[in-house]
PDB file of C-alpha atoms and ligand atoms in Angstrom:
ATOM      1  CA  MET A   2      -7.297   3.554  21.392  1.00  0.00           C
ATOM      2  CA  ASN A   3      -7.096  -0.109  22.136  1.00  0.00           C
ATOM      3  CA  MET A   4      -5.042  -2.295  20.041  1.00  0.00           C
ATOM      4  CA  ASP A   5      -6.910  -5.041  18.291  1.00  0.00           C
ATOM      5  CA  PRO A   6      -4.644  -7.289  16.234  1.00  0.00           C
ATOM      6  CA  SER A   7      -7.651  -9.274  15.148  1.00  0.00           C
ATOM      7  CA  ARG A   8      -9.008  -6.635  12.855  1.00  0.00           C
ATOM      8  CA  ILE A   9      -5.914  -5.932  10.726  1.00  0.00           C
ATOM      9  CA  ALA A  10      -6.457  -5.891   6.874  1.00  0.00           C
ATOM     10  CA  LEU A  11      -4.510  -5.161   3.893  1.00  0.00           C
ATOM     11  CA  ALA A  12      -5.316  -5.163   0.236  1.00  0.00           C
ATOM     12  CA  VAL A  13      -3.149  -4.562  -2.862  1.00  0.00           C
ATOM     13  CA  HIS A  14      -3.720  -4.042  -6.575  1.00  0.00           C
ATOM     14  CA  GLY A  15      -1.434  -4.105  -9.617  1.00  0.00           C
ATOM     15  CA  GLY A  16      -3.734  -2.457 -12.049  1.00  0.00           C
ATOM     16  CA  ALA A  17      -7.028  -3.262 -13.819  1.00  0.00           C
ATOM     17  CA  GLY A  18      -7.807  -3.593 -17.489  1.00  0.00           C
ATOM     18  CA  THR A  19      -8.291  -5.756 -20.441  1.00  0.00           C
ATOM     19  CA  ILE A  20      -6.528  -8.815 -18.931  1.00  0.00           C
ATOM     20  CA  GLU A  21      -7.551 -11.699 -21.082  1.00  0.00           C
ATOM     21  CA  ARG A  22      -7.566 -15.212 -19.534  1.00  0.00           C
ATOM     22  CA  ALA A  23      -6.665 -16.697 -22.903  1.00  0.00           C
ATOM     23  CA  GLN A  24      -3.557 -14.797 -23.116  1.00  0.00           C
ATOM     24  CA  MET A  25      -2.167 -15.568 -19.653  1.00  0.00           C
ATOM     25  CA  THR A  26       0.180 -18.398 -19.537  1.00  0.00           C
ATOM     26  CA  PRO A  27       0.484 -20.366 -16.283  1.00  0.00           C
ATOM     27  CA  THR A  28       4.086 -19.050 -15.783  1.00  0.00           C
ATOM     28  CA  ARG A  29       3.041 -15.357 -16.112  1.00  0.00           C
ATOM     29  CA  GLU A  30       0.075 -15.826 -13.919  1.00  0.00           C
ATOM     30  CA  LYS A  31       2.388 -17.316 -11.283  1.00  0.00           C
ATOM     31  CA  ALA A  32       4.786 -14.390 -11.581  1.00  0.00           C
ATOM     32  CA  TYR A  33       2.046 -11.936 -11.006  1.00  0.00           C
ATOM     33  CA  ARG A  34       0.508 -13.782  -8.030  1.00  0.00           C
ATOM     34  CA  ASP A  35       3.913 -14.226  -6.439  1.00  0.00           C
ATOM     35  CA  ALA A  36       4.702 -10.500  -6.860  1.00  0.00           C
ATOM     36  CA  LEU A  37       1.212  -9.684  -5.278  1.00  0.00           C
ATOM     37  CA  GLU A  38       1.941 -12.148  -2.490  1.00  0.00           C
ATOM     38  CA  LEU A  39       5.305 -10.692  -1.650  1.00  0.00           C
ATOM     39  CA  ALA A  40       3.745  -7.118  -1.328  1.00  0.00           C
ATOM     40  CA  LEU A  41       1.107  -8.481   0.892  1.00  0.00           C
ATOM     41  CA  ARG A  42       3.690 -10.202   2.971  1.00  0.00           C
ATOM     42  CA  HIS A  43       5.766  -6.953   3.306  1.00  0.00           C
ATOM     43  CA  GLY A  44       2.675  -5.034   4.462  1.00  0.00           C
ATOM     44  CA  HIS A  45       1.265  -7.737   6.689  1.00  0.00           C
ATOM     45  CA  ALA A  46       4.661  -8.085   8.552  1.00  0.00           C
ATOM     46  CA  VAL A  47       4.322  -4.287   9.498  1.00  0.00           C
ATOM     47  CA  LEU A  48       0.656  -4.783  10.635  1.00  0.00           C
ATOM     48  CA  GLU A  49       1.248  -7.976  12.451  1.00  0.00           C
ATOM     49  CA  LYS A  50       3.845  -6.337  14.792  1.00  0.00           C
ATOM     50  CA  GLY A  51       1.336  -3.620  15.568  1.00  0.00           C
ATOM     51  CA  GLY A  52       2.806  -1.177  13.060  1.00  0.00           C
ATOM     52  CA  ALA A  53       0.955   1.644  11.359  1.00  0.00           C
ATOM     53  CA  ALA A  54      -1.394   1.311   8.279  1.00  0.00           C
ATOM     54  CA  LEU A  55       0.714   4.025   6.673  1.00  0.00           C
ATOM     55  CA  ASP A  56       3.933   2.061   7.031  1.00  0.00           C
ATOM     56  CA  ALA A  57       2.125  -1.048   5.811  1.00  0.00           C
ATOM     57  CA  VAL A  58       0.848   0.594   2.623  1.00  0.00           C
ATOM     58  CA  GLU A  59       4.205   2.181   1.899  1.00  0.00           C
ATOM     59  CA  ALA A  60       6.070  -1.152   2.298  1.00  0.00           C
ATOM     60  CA  ALA A  61       3.528  -3.012   0.083  1.00  0.00           C
ATOM     61  CA  VAL A  62       3.686  -0.465  -2.675  1.00  0.00           C
ATOM     62  CA  ARG A  63       7.539  -0.363  -2.454  1.00  0.00           C
ATOM     63  CA  ALA A  64       7.533  -4.123  -3.195  1.00  0.00           C
ATOM     64  CA  LEU A  65       5.177  -3.596  -6.224  1.00  0.00           C
ATOM     65  CA  GLU A  66       7.328  -0.699  -7.517  1.00  0.00           C
ATOM     66  CA  ASP A  67      10.447  -2.906  -7.265  1.00  0.00           C
ATOM     67  CA  THR A  68       9.173  -5.515  -9.728  1.00  0.00           C
ATOM     68  CA  PRO A  69       9.186  -4.694 -13.473  1.00  0.00           C
ATOM     69  CA  LEU A  70       5.868  -6.590 -13.830  1.00  0.00           C
ATOM     70  CA  PHE A  71       3.746  -3.513 -12.894  1.00  0.00           C
ATOM     71  CA  ASN A  72       3.544  -0.030 -14.194  1.00  0.00           C
ATOM     72  CA  ALA A  73       5.197   1.754 -11.244  1.00  0.00           C
ATOM     73  CA  GLY A  74       8.699   2.385 -10.183  1.00  0.00           C
ATOM     74  CA  ARG A  75      10.953  -0.071 -12.117  1.00  0.00           C
ATOM     75  CA  GLY A  76       8.316  -1.182 -14.554  1.00  0.00           C
ATOM     76  CA  SER A  77       6.969   2.293 -15.396  1.00  0.00           C
ATOM     77  CA  VAL A  78       5.817   2.784 -19.017  1.00  0.00           C
ATOM     78  CA  PHE A  79       7.483   5.353 -21.406  1.00  0.00           C
ATOM     79  CA  ASN A  80       6.112   8.667 -22.100  1.00  0.00           C
ATOM     80  CA  ALA A  81       6.094  10.396 -25.545  1.00  0.00           C
ATOM     81  CA  ASP A  82       9.760  11.330 -25.000  1.00  0.00           C
ATOM     82  CA  GLY A  83      10.793   7.869 -24.324  1.00  0.00           C
ATOM     83  CA  GLN A  84      11.235   8.559 -20.660  1.00  0.00           C
ATOM     84  CA  HIS A  85       9.674   7.505 -17.403  1.00  0.00           C
ATOM     85  CA  GLU A  86       7.595  10.111 -15.433  1.00  0.00           C
ATOM     86  CA  MET A  87       6.047   8.627 -12.232  1.00  0.00           C
ATOM     87  CA  ASP A  88       3.256   9.751  -9.948  1.00  0.00           C
ATOM     88  CA  ALA A  89       2.439   8.619  -6.375  1.00  0.00           C
ATOM     89  CA  SER A  90       0.415   9.549  -3.356  1.00  0.00           C
ATOM     90  CA  LEU A  91      -0.548   8.352   0.036  1.00  0.00           C
ATOM     91  CA  MET A  92      -2.892   9.481   2.766  1.00  0.00           C
ATOM     92  CA  SER A  93      -3.297   8.845   6.559  1.00  0.00           C
ATOM     93  CA  GLY A  94      -6.897   8.284   7.581  1.00  0.00           C
ATOM     94  CA  ALA A  95      -6.079   9.186  11.293  1.00  0.00           C
ATOM     95  CA  ASP A  96      -5.345  12.859  10.620  1.00  0.00           C
ATOM     96  CA  LEU A  97      -5.947  13.367   6.866  1.00  0.00           C
ATOM     97  CA  ARG A  98      -2.437  14.176   6.153  1.00  0.00           C
ATOM     98  CA  ALA A  99      -1.294  13.219   2.610  1.00  0.00           C
ATOM     99  CA  GLY A 100       1.779  13.451   0.460  1.00  0.00           C
ATOM    100  CA  ALA A 101       2.171  13.122  -3.368  1.00  0.00           C
ATOM    101  CA  VAL A 102       4.538  13.565  -6.286  1.00  0.00           C
ATOM    102  CA  ALA A 103       3.848  13.975  -9.918  1.00  0.00           C
ATOM    103  CA  GLY A 104       6.087  13.615 -13.033  1.00  0.00           C
ATOM    104  CA  VAL A 105       9.188  12.532 -11.106  1.00  0.00           C
ATOM    105  CA  GLN A 106      12.089  10.719 -12.815  1.00  0.00           C
ATOM    106  CA  ASN A 107      14.845   8.488 -11.582  1.00  0.00           C
ATOM    107  CA  VAL A 108      13.358   7.977  -8.007  1.00  0.00           C
ATOM    108  CA  LYS A 109      13.496   4.364  -7.379  1.00  0.00           C
ATOM    109  CA  ASN A 110      10.313   4.403  -5.078  1.00  0.00           C
ATOM    110  CA  PRO A 111       8.139   7.383  -5.776  1.00  0.00           C
ATOM    111  CA  ILE A 112       5.813   6.272  -2.887  1.00  0.00           C
ATOM    112  CA  THR A 113       8.633   6.836  -0.487  1.00  0.00           C
ATOM    113  CA  LEU A 114       9.206  10.349  -1.898  1.00  0.00           C
ATOM    114  CA  ALA A 115       5.487  10.949  -1.451  1.00  0.00           C
ATOM    115  CA  ARG A 116       5.868   9.987   2.269  1.00  0.00           C
ATOM    116  CA  ARG A 117       8.719  12.366   2.581  1.00  0.00           C
ATOM    117  CA  VAL A 118       6.569  15.163   1.161  1.00  0.00           C
ATOM    118  CA  MET A 119       3.992  14.349   3.744  1.00  0.00           C
ATOM    119  CA  ASP A 120       6.361  14.012   6.646  1.00  0.00           C
ATOM    120  CA  HIS A 121       9.063  16.564   5.796  1.00  0.00           C
ATOM    121  CA  SER A 122       7.550  19.387   3.737  1.00  0.00           C
ATOM    122  CA  ASN A 123       4.710  21.862   4.182  1.00  0.00           C
ATOM    123  CA  HIS A 124       3.071  20.700   0.935  1.00  0.00           C
ATOM    124  CA  VAL A 125       0.915  17.916  -0.272  1.00  0.00           C
ATOM    125  CA  LEU A 126       1.852  17.604  -3.847  1.00  0.00           C
ATOM    126  CA  ILE A 127       5.050  18.512  -5.521  1.00  0.00           C
ATOM    127  CA  SER A 128       6.156  17.699  -9.156  1.00  0.00           C
ATOM    128  CA  GLY A 129       8.808  17.485 -11.883  1.00  0.00           C
ATOM    129  CA  LEU A 130      12.183  19.115 -11.210  1.00  0.00           C
ATOM    130  CA  GLY A 131      11.183  20.480  -7.971  1.00  0.00           C
ATOM    131  CA  ALA A 132      10.254  16.940  -6.787  1.00  0.00           C
ATOM    132  CA  PHE A 133      13.486  15.727  -8.102  1.00  0.00           C
ATOM    133  CA  GLU A 134      15.427  18.378  -6.063  1.00  0.00           C
ATOM    134  CA  PHE A 135      13.470  17.464  -2.940  1.00  0.00           C
ATOM    135  CA  ALA A 136      14.342  13.811  -3.563  1.00  0.00           C
ATOM    136  CA  HIS A 137      18.033  14.831  -3.636  1.00  0.00           C
ATOM    137  CA  ARG A 138      17.756  16.800  -0.447  1.00  0.00           C
ATOM    138  CA  GLN A 139      15.729  13.828   1.350  1.00  0.00           C
ATOM    139  CA  LYS A 140      18.480  11.546  -0.002  1.00  0.00           C
ATOM    140  CA  VAL A 141      15.842   8.996  -1.282  1.00  0.00           C
ATOM    141  CA  GLU A 142      17.298   6.256  -3.528  1.00  0.00           C
ATOM    142  CA  LEU A 143      17.718   7.293  -7.095  1.00  0.00           C
ATOM    143  CA  GLU A 144      18.488   4.965 -10.208  1.00  0.00           C
ATOM    144  CA  ASP A 145      19.724   5.800 -13.594  1.00  0.00           C
ATOM    145  CA  ASP A 146      17.530   5.371 -16.669  1.00  0.00           C
ATOM    146  CA  GLN A 147      18.719   1.865 -17.398  1.00  0.00           C
ATOM    147  CA  TYR A 148      17.183   0.643 -14.207  1.00  0.00           C
ATOM    148  CA  PHE A 149      13.700   1.644 -15.566  1.00  0.00           C
ATOM    149  CA  PHE A 150      14.304   0.126 -19.027  1.00  0.00           C
ATOM    150  CA  ASP A 151      12.098  -2.843 -19.699  1.00  0.00           C
ATOM    151  CA  ASP A 152      12.036  -4.119 -23.261  1.00  0.00           C
ATOM    152  CA  PHE A 153       8.521  -5.206 -23.187  1.00  0.00           C
ATOM    153  CA  ARG A 154       7.253  -1.674 -22.246  1.00  0.00           C
ATOM    154  CA  TYR A 155       9.728  -0.314 -24.905  1.00  0.00           C
ATOM    155  CA  GLN A 156       8.090  -2.267 -27.541  1.00  0.00           C
ATOM    156  CA  GLN A 157       4.716  -1.209 -26.268  1.00  0.00           C
ATOM    157  CA  TRP A 158       5.725   2.409 -26.521  1.00  0.00           C
ATOM    158  CA  LYS A 159       7.371   1.899 -29.983  1.00  0.00           C
ATOM    159  CA  GLU A 160       3.981   0.956 -31.382  1.00  0.00           C
ATOM    160  CA  VAL A 161       2.498   4.293 -30.622  1.00  0.00           C
ATOM    161  CA  ALA A 162       5.561   6.570 -30.404  1.00  0.00           C
ATOM    162  CA  GLY A 163       5.224   9.595 -32.671  1.00  0.00           C
ATOM    163  CA  SER A 164       1.470   9.407 -32.709  1.00  0.00           C
ATOM    164  CA  ASP A 165      -1.050  11.165 -30.543  1.00  0.00           C
ATOM    165  CA  LYS A 166      -2.101   7.821 -29.074  1.00  0.00           C
ATOM    166  CA  VAL A 167      -1.813   7.432 -25.425  1.00  0.00           C
ATOM    167  CA  GLN A 168      -2.703   4.046 -23.967  1.00  0.00           C
ATOM    168  CA  LEU A 169      -3.495   2.577 -20.664  1.00  0.00           C
ATOM    169  CA  ASP A 170      -0.802   0.226 -19.844  1.00  0.00           C
ATOM    170  CA  HIS A 171      -3.014  -2.714 -19.389  1.00  0.00           C
ATOM    171  CA  SER A 172      -5.635  -2.125 -22.195  1.00  0.00           C
ATOM    172  CA  ASP A 173      -3.263  -2.732 -25.036  1.00  0.00           C
ATOM    173  CA  LYS A 174      -3.948  -6.194 -26.308  1.00  0.00           C
ATOM    174  CA  GLU A 175      -2.142  -8.650 -24.154  1.00  0.00           C
ATOM    175  CA  LYS A 176       0.243  -5.991 -22.793  1.00  0.00           C
ATOM    176  CA  LYS A 177      -1.402  -4.849 -19.677  1.00  0.00           C
ATOM    177  CA  PHE A 178       0.057  -4.369 -16.305  1.00  0.00           C
ATOM    178  CA  GLY A 179      -0.684  -1.401 -14.281  1.00  0.00           C
ATOM    179  CA  THR A 180      -0.597   1.069 -11.489  1.00  0.00           C
ATOM    180  CA  VAL A 181      -0.188  -0.335  -8.097  1.00  0.00           C
ATOM    181  CA  GLY A 182      -1.808   0.490  -4.766  1.00  0.00           C
ATOM    182  CA  ALA A 183      -2.378  -0.595  -1.202  1.00  0.00           C
ATOM    183  CA  VAL A 184      -5.045   0.035   1.527  1.00  0.00           C
ATOM    184  CA  ALA A 185      -4.671  -0.996   5.106  1.00  0.00           C
ATOM    185  CA  LEU A 186      -6.344  -1.083   8.646  1.00  0.00           C
ATOM    186  CA  ASP A 187      -3.955  -1.430  11.489  1.00  0.00           C
ATOM    187  CA  ALA A 188      -4.424  -2.774  15.043  1.00  0.00           C
ATOM    188  CA  SER A 189      -5.046   0.779  16.379  1.00  0.00           C
ATOM    189  CA  GLY A 190      -7.916   1.180  13.960  1.00  0.00           C
ATOM    190  CA  HIS A 191      -6.117   3.567  11.585  1.00  0.00           C
ATOM    191  CA  LEU A 192      -6.628   3.468   7.905  1.00  0.00           C
ATOM    192  CA  ALA A 193      -4.221   4.378   5.116  1.00  0.00           C
ATOM    193  CA  ALA A 194      -4.009   4.185   1.260  1.00  0.00           C
ATOM    194  CA  ALA A 195      -1.180   4.518  -1.266  1.00  0.00           C
ATOM    195  CA  THR A 196      -1.047   4.465  -5.170  1.00  0.00           C
ATOM    196  CA  SER A 197       1.874   4.629  -7.489  1.00  0.00           C
ATOM    197  CA  THR A 198       2.103   4.658 -11.312  1.00  0.00           C
ATOM    198  CA  GLY A 199       4.085   5.374 -14.452  1.00  0.00           C
ATOM    199  CA  GLY A 200       0.878   6.728 -15.820  1.00  0.00           C
ATOM    200  CA  MET A 201      -0.245   6.096 -19.489  1.00  0.00           C
ATOM    201  CA  THR A 202       2.135   4.931 -22.271  1.00  0.00           C
ATOM    202  CA  ASN A 203       3.042   7.826 -24.748  1.00  0.00           C
ATOM    203  CA  LYS A 204       1.646  10.402 -22.486  1.00  0.00           C
ATOM    204  CA  LYS A 205       2.623  13.983 -23.431  1.00  0.00           C
ATOM    205  CA  TRP A 206       2.928  17.505 -21.858  1.00  0.00           C
ATOM    206  CA  GLN A 207       3.678  16.328 -18.368  1.00  0.00           C
ATOM    207  CA  ARG A 208       0.244  14.762 -18.251  1.00  0.00           C
ATOM    208  CA  VAL A 209      -0.666  13.784 -14.673  1.00  0.00           C
ATOM    209  CA  GLY A 210      -3.379  11.188 -13.905  1.00  0.00           C
ATOM    210  CA  ASP A 211      -5.508  10.384 -10.917  1.00  0.00           C
ATOM    211  CA  SER A 212      -2.835   8.396  -8.923  1.00  0.00           C
ATOM    212  CA  PRO A 213      -1.135  11.431  -7.153  1.00  0.00           C
ATOM    213  CA  ILE A 214      -4.470  13.382  -6.844  1.00  0.00           C
ATOM    214  CA  ILE A 215      -5.731  13.126  -3.361  1.00  0.00           C
ATOM    215  CA  GLY A 216      -9.434  12.321  -3.655  1.00  0.00           C
ATOM    216  CA  ALA A 217      -9.262  10.973  -7.116  1.00  0.00           C
ATOM    217  CA  GLY A 218      -6.756   8.047  -7.058  1.00  0.00           C
ATOM    218  CA  THR A 219      -6.177   7.886  -3.361  1.00  0.00           C
ATOM    219  CA  TYR A 220      -8.165   8.666  -0.164  1.00  0.00           C
ATOM    220  CA  ALA A 221      -8.258   7.583   3.480  1.00  0.00           C
ATOM    221  CA  ASN A 222     -10.484   8.643   6.386  1.00  0.00           C
ATOM    222  CA  ASP A 223     -10.527   6.730   9.734  1.00  0.00           C
ATOM    223  CA  GLY A 224     -14.266   7.518   9.884  1.00  0.00           C
ATOM    224  CA  THR A 225     -15.105   5.476   6.750  1.00  0.00           C
ATOM    225  CA  CYS A 226     -12.545   3.758   4.438  1.00  0.00           C
ATOM    226  CA  ALA A 227      -9.192   3.747   2.504  1.00  0.00           C
ATOM    227  CA  VAL A 228      -9.199   3.633  -1.146  1.00  0.00           C
ATOM    228  CA  SER A 229      -6.722   3.151  -3.988  1.00  0.00           C
ATOM    229  CA  CYS A 230      -7.770   3.278  -7.649  1.00  0.00           C
ATOM    230  CA  THR A 231      -6.554   2.108 -11.112  1.00  0.00           C
ATOM    231  CA  GLY A 232      -7.728   2.801 -14.517  1.00  0.00           C
ATOM    232  CA  HIS A 233      -8.322   5.671 -16.946  1.00  0.00           C
ATOM    233  CA  GLY A 234      -6.972   8.424 -14.784  1.00  0.00           C
ATOM    234  CA  GLU A 235      -8.853  11.325 -16.490  1.00  0.00           C
ATOM    235  CA  SER A 236     -12.206   9.741 -15.770  1.00  0.00           C
ATOM    236  CA  PHE A 237     -11.270   8.897 -12.073  1.00  0.00           C
ATOM    237  CA  ILE A 238     -10.299  12.651 -11.592  1.00  0.00           C
ATOM    238  CA  ARG A 239     -13.627  13.809 -13.012  1.00  0.00           C
ATOM    239  CA  ALA A 240     -15.490  11.331 -10.809  1.00  0.00           C
ATOM    240  CA  VAL A 241     -13.328  12.244  -7.797  1.00  0.00           C
ATOM    241  CA  ALA A 242     -13.552   8.489  -7.437  1.00  0.00           C
ATOM    242  CA  ALA A 243     -11.790   7.593  -4.207  1.00  0.00           C
ATOM    243  CA  HIS A 244     -13.287  10.422  -2.267  1.00  0.00           C
ATOM    244  CA  ASP A 245     -16.767   9.430  -3.528  1.00  0.00           C
ATOM    245  CA  VAL A 246     -16.495   6.104  -1.977  1.00  0.00           C
ATOM    246  CA  HIS A 247     -15.915   7.907   1.336  1.00  0.00           C
ATOM    247  CA  ALA A 248     -18.621  10.400   0.747  1.00  0.00           C
ATOM    248  CA  LEU A 249     -21.306   7.871  -0.114  1.00  0.00           C
ATOM    249  CA  MET A 250     -20.445   6.079   3.191  1.00  0.00           C
ATOM    250  CA  ALA A 251     -20.207   9.202   5.283  1.00  0.00           C
ATOM    251  CA  TYR A 252     -23.101  11.231   3.960  1.00  0.00           C
ATOM    252  CA  LYS A 253     -25.480   8.498   2.728  1.00  0.00           C
ATOM    253  CA  GLY A 254     -24.666   5.717   5.279  1.00  0.00           C
ATOM    254  CA  LEU A 255     -23.846   3.240   2.475  1.00  0.00           C
ATOM    255  CA  SER A 256     -21.776   0.073   3.344  1.00  0.00           C
ATOM    256  CA  LEU A 257     -18.241  -0.064   1.891  1.00  0.00           C
ATOM    257  CA  GLU A 258     -19.482  -2.682  -0.614  1.00  0.00           C
ATOM    258  CA  GLU A 259     -22.355  -0.699  -1.785  1.00  0.00           C
ATOM    259  CA  ALA A 260     -20.427   2.568  -2.006  1.00  0.00           C
ATOM    260  CA  VAL A 261     -17.815   0.849  -4.178  1.00  0.00           C
ATOM    261  CA  ARG A 262     -20.418  -0.714  -6.219  1.00  0.00           C
ATOM    262  CA  VAL A 263     -21.938   2.621  -7.037  1.00  0.00           C
ATOM    263  CA  VAL A 264     -18.634   4.301  -7.894  1.00  0.00           C
ATOM    264  CA  VAL A 265     -17.336   1.488  -9.931  1.00  0.00           C
ATOM    265  CA  HIS A 266     -20.395   0.425 -11.806  1.00  0.00           C
ATOM    266  CA  GLU A 267     -22.678   3.495 -11.801  1.00  0.00           C
ATOM    267  CA  LYS A 268     -20.611   6.585 -11.746  1.00  0.00           C
ATOM    268  CA  LEU A 269     -17.390   5.711 -13.636  1.00  0.00           C
ATOM    269  CA  PRO A 270     -18.769   3.953 -16.832  1.00  0.00           C
ATOM    270  CA  PRO A 271     -20.635   6.985 -18.209  1.00  0.00           C
ATOM    271  CA  LEU A 272     -17.263   8.831 -17.854  1.00  0.00           C
ATOM    272  CA  ASP A 273     -15.413   6.093 -19.808  1.00  0.00           C
ATOM    273  CA  GLY A 274     -13.893   5.218 -16.576  1.00  0.00           C
ATOM    274  CA  ASP A 275     -12.586   1.767 -17.207  1.00  0.00           C
ATOM    275  CA  GLY A 276     -10.808   0.359 -14.159  1.00  0.00           C
ATOM    276  CA  GLY A 277     -11.239  -0.555 -10.514  1.00  0.00           C
ATOM    277  CA  LEU A 278     -10.317   0.120  -6.962  1.00  0.00           C
ATOM    278  CA  ILE A 279      -9.473  -1.592  -3.682  1.00  0.00           C
ATOM    279  CA  ALA A 280     -10.890  -0.403  -0.425  1.00  0.00           C
ATOM    280  CA  VAL A 281     -11.073  -1.321   3.322  1.00  0.00           C
ATOM    281  CA  ASP A 282     -13.378  -0.027   5.901  1.00  0.00           C
ATOM    282  CA  ARG A 283     -12.807   0.718   9.550  1.00  0.00           C
ATOM    283  CA  ASN A 284     -14.068  -2.700  10.569  1.00  0.00           C
ATOM    284  CA  GLY A 285     -11.681  -4.398   8.267  1.00  0.00           C
ATOM    285  CA  ASN A 286     -14.103  -5.296   5.481  1.00  0.00           C
ATOM    286  CA  ILE A 287     -12.241  -5.445   2.033  1.00  0.00           C
ATOM    287  CA  VAL A 288     -13.707  -4.791  -1.265  1.00  0.00           C
ATOM    288  CA  LEU A 289     -11.906  -5.282  -4.508  1.00  0.00           C
ATOM    289  CA  ASP A 290     -14.047  -4.316  -7.567  1.00  0.00           C
ATOM    290  CA  PHE A 291     -13.548  -3.370 -11.191  1.00  0.00           C
ATOM    291  CA  ASN A 292     -15.721  -2.785 -14.354  1.00  0.00           C
ATOM    292  CA  CYS A 293     -13.226  -4.468 -16.874  1.00  0.00           C
ATOM    293  CA  PRO A 294     -12.107  -7.975 -17.429  1.00  0.00           C
ATOM    294  CA  GLY A 295      -9.529  -8.069 -14.823  1.00  0.00           C
ATOM    295  CA  MET A 296      -7.578  -6.657 -12.075  1.00  0.00           C
ATOM    296  CA  TYR A 297      -4.344  -7.928 -10.418  1.00  0.00           C
ATOM    297  CA  ARG A 298      -5.367  -7.975  -6.765  1.00  0.00           C
ATOM    298  CA  GLY A 299      -4.908  -9.592  -3.346  1.00  0.00           C
ATOM    299  CA  HIS A 300      -5.572  -9.311   0.300  1.00  0.00           C
ATOM    300  CA  VAL A 301      -4.627 -10.683   3.708  1.00  0.00           C
ATOM    301  CA  GLY A 302      -6.253 -10.347   7.170  1.00  0.00           C
ATOM    302  CA  ALA A 303      -5.253 -11.197  10.696  1.00  0.00           C
ATOM    303  CA  ASP A 304      -4.942 -14.931   9.962  1.00  0.00           C
ATOM    304  CA  GLY A 305      -2.076 -14.102   7.625  1.00  0.00           C
ATOM    305  CA  ILE A 306      -3.584 -16.120   4.745  1.00  0.00           C
ATOM    306  CA  VAL A 307      -2.830 -14.405   1.468  1.00  0.00           C
ATOM    307  CA  HIS A 308      -5.441 -14.476  -1.319  1.00  0.00           C
ATOM    308  CA  THR A 309      -4.543 -13.272  -4.866  1.00  0.00           C
ATOM    309  CA  ALA A 310      -6.712 -13.075  -8.051  1.00  0.00           C
ATOM    310  CA  ILE A 311      -6.493 -11.687 -11.472  1.00  0.00           C
ATOM    311  CA  PHE A 312      -9.801 -12.377 -13.343  1.00  0.00           C
ATOM    312  CA  ARG A 313     -13.454 -12.063 -12.075  1.00  0.00           C
TER     313      ARG A 313
HETATM  314  N1  LIG B 421      -4.804   5.564 -13.232  1.00  0.00           N
HETATM  315  C1  LIG B 421      -3.391   5.688 -13.872  1.00  0.00           C
HETATM  316  C2  LIG B 421      -3.347   6.825 -14.654  1.00  0.00           C
HETATM  317  O1  LIG B 421      -4.212   7.254 -15.398  1.00  0.00           O
HETATM  318  C3  LIG B 421      -3.268   4.518 -14.913  1.00  0.00           C
HETATM  319  C4  LIG B 421      -3.428   3.147 -14.314  1.00  0.00           C
HETATM  320  O2  LIG B 421      -4.285   2.967 -13.304  1.00  0.00           O
HETATM  321  O3  LIG B 421      -2.883   2.212 -14.758  1.00  0.00           O
HETATM  322  O4  LIG B 421      -2.250   7.448 -14.665  1.00  0.00           O
END
């Protein structure tokens, strides 16, 4: 396939939810935008050199996992036991290979563990202690509990600890951050998507959301698009949201924009599916859409100019 650097495209998100403009200070807004920009720069550096979309989305998501601002990796929320259980997945649109982990603890970058599952195991999704053992064998970076401790998230958890309430990280008053994700088109025309999360605050019973579920939170297919979702995971699983964007394009011939609109504004709302998604198609068109007040998001194309936004 011919290389065409003019079509490279990358988008990222840092979660969607009740992000109220009134509660955002200029300093906080700048911190979020800077973090999104950094992630875009990491991913763009890969694409600019002719690197693979898969490497670009992994690099971008790693950068988002490393900041405590978002509910993934370092900033993951607390579960009902006061611990962090993280989920992540990624998919290659070129060959439909995919890797995912669910309920992993102490792994610095769950997205990289998901990549190892894809590249170095015969499986797509591994979970819990098994995933931890796999992480050891793969020698991926581990961190102690302290690394994942964030006072803001701790207070957030304290408010609901001991109750049956679970909450979306970003739908709790002003305390909303969120799952992170990236989608990319590389110069060879390949698409990839990646998503990583700490899940929902106070989650119990090893609850797993949509983020590590291929087709629900993450999907990529070179024939159509790459998609990464954020929002109320249970609804996104029931809507098979990420795959549905692909299906609407593949089977109904919809444009990316139209397919995303149908999923985000018609299919998810009746299922209480608050949230949004980012998507890129094989021509490099990018769509970032959501059905709630805000979504941390950004994108960059071949010109290298980074765009970030939070509110509508
Ligand atoms: N979708 C994630 C989950 O349900 C949460 C989020 O997007 O913030 O685990």
